[in-house]
Short mmCIF file of C-alpha atoms in Angstrom, two decimals:
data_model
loop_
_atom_site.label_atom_id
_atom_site.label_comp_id
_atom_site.label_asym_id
_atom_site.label_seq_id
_atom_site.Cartn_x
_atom_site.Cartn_y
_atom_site.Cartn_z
CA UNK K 1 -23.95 -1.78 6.08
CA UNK K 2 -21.63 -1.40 2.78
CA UNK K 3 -23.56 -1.52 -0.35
CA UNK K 4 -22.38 -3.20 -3.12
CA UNK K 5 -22.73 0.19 -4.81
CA UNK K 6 -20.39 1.56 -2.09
CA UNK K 7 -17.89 -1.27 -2.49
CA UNK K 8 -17.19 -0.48 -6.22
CA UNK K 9 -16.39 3.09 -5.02
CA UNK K 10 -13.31 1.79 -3.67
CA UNK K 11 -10.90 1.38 -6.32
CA UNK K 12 -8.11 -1.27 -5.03
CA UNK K 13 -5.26 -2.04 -7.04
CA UNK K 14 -1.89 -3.84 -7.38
CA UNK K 15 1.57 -2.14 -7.67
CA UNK K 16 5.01 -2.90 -6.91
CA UNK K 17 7.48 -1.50 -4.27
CA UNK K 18 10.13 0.26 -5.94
CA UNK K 19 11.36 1.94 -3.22
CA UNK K 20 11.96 1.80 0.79
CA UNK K 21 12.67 3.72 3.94
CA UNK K 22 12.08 4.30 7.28
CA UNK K 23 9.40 6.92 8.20
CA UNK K 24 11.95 8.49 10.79
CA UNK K 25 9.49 10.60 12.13
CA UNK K 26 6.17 8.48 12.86
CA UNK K 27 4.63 8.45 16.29
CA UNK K 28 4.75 4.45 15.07
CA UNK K 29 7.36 2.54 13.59
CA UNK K 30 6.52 2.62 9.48
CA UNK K 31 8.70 2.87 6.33
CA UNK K 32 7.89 5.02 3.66
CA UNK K 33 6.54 3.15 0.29
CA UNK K 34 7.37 3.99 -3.06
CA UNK K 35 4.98 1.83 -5.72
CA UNK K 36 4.35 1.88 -9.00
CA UNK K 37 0.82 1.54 -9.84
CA UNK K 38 1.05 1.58 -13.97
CA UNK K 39 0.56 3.84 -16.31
CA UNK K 40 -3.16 4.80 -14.98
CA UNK K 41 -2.14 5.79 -11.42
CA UNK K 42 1.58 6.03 -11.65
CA UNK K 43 3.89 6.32 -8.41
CA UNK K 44 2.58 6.28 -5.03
CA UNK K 45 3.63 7.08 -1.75
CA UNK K 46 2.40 5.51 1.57
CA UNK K 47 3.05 5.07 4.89
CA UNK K 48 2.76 1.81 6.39
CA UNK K 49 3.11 0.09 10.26
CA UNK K 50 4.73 -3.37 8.61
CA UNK K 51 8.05 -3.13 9.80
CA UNK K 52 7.38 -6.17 12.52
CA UNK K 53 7.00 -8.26 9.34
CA UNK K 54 9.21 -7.17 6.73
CA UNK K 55 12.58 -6.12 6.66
CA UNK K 56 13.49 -3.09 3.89
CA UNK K 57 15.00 -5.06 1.39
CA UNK K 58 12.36 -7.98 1.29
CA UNK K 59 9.80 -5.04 0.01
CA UNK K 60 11.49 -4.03 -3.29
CA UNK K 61 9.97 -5.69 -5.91
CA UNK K 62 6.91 -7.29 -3.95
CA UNK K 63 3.57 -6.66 -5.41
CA UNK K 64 0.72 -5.42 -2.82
CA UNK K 65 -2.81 -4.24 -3.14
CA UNK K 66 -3.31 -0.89 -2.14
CA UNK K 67 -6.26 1.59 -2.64
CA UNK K 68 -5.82 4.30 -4.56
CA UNK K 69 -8.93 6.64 -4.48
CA UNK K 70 -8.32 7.82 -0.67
CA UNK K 71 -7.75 10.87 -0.18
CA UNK K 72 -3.81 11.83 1.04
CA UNK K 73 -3.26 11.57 4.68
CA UNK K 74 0.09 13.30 6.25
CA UNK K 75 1.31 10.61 8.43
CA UNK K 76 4.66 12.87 10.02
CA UNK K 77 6.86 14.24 7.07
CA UNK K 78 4.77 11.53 4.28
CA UNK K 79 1.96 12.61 2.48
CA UNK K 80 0.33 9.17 2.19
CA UNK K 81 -1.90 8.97 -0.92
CA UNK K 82 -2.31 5.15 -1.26
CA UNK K 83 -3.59 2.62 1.78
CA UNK K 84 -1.75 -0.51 0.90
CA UNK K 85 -3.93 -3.35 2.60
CA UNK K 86 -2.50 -5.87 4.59
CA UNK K 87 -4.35 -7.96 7.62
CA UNK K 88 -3.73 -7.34 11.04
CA UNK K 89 -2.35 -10.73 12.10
CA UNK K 90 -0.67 -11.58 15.48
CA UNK K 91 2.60 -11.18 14.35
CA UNK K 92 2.13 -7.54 13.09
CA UNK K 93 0.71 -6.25 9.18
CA UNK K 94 0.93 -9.30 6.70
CA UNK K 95 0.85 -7.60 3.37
CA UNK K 96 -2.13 -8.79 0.86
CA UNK K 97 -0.67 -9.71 -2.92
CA UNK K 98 -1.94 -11.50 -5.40
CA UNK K 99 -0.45 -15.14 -5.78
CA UNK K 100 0.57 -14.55 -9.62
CA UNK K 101 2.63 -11.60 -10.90
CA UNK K 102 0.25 -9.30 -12.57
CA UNK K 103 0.44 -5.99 -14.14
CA UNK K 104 1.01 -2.86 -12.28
CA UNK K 105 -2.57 -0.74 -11.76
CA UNK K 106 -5.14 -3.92 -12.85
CA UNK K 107 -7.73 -3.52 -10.10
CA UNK K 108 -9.13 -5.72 -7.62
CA UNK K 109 -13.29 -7.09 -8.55
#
């Protein structure tokens, strides 16, 4: 069992995709994430398997929820340092973002 002490651990935030690309060189198919996380946290990268969802150029701009106290994972030729959160759905990754536009880096309680 997670404790709530555990839970708080975890700190989950919003940012915005800036940038987009294919991770060429994943075993999986994945683009490469740029986001901007705010001032706190500033620009992330991350690898993510939502390419049967999203097309390149609906990304840019869209806000997601990500956590951002991971440590970095090399996924091929990206160093991953964010998990941006989606849920695994039947047709593929559906991204998790908050219904409002907030402000890049408030967290997630």
């Amino acid at each position: 069992m997670v404790t709530v002490d555990d839970f708080l651990k975890v700190d989950i935030r919003v940012g915005t995709i800036i940038e987009v690309s294919l991770n060429k060189k994943a075993r999986k198919k994945a683009y490469k994430l740029k986001i901007d996380f705010g001032e706190d946290v500033g620009i992330k990268t991350s690898s993510a398997q939502i390419t049967k969802c999203y097309a390149e150029n609906d990304l840019i701009g869209m806000q997601v929820v990500g956590v951002v106290n991971f440590p970095p994972r090399q996924i091929a030729d990206v160093k991953s340092e964010v998990l941006v959160l989606g849920s695994d759905s039947s047709q593929g990754v559906v991204l998790l973002n908050p219904e409002q536009k907030v402000k890049n880096g408030d967290k997630i309680c």
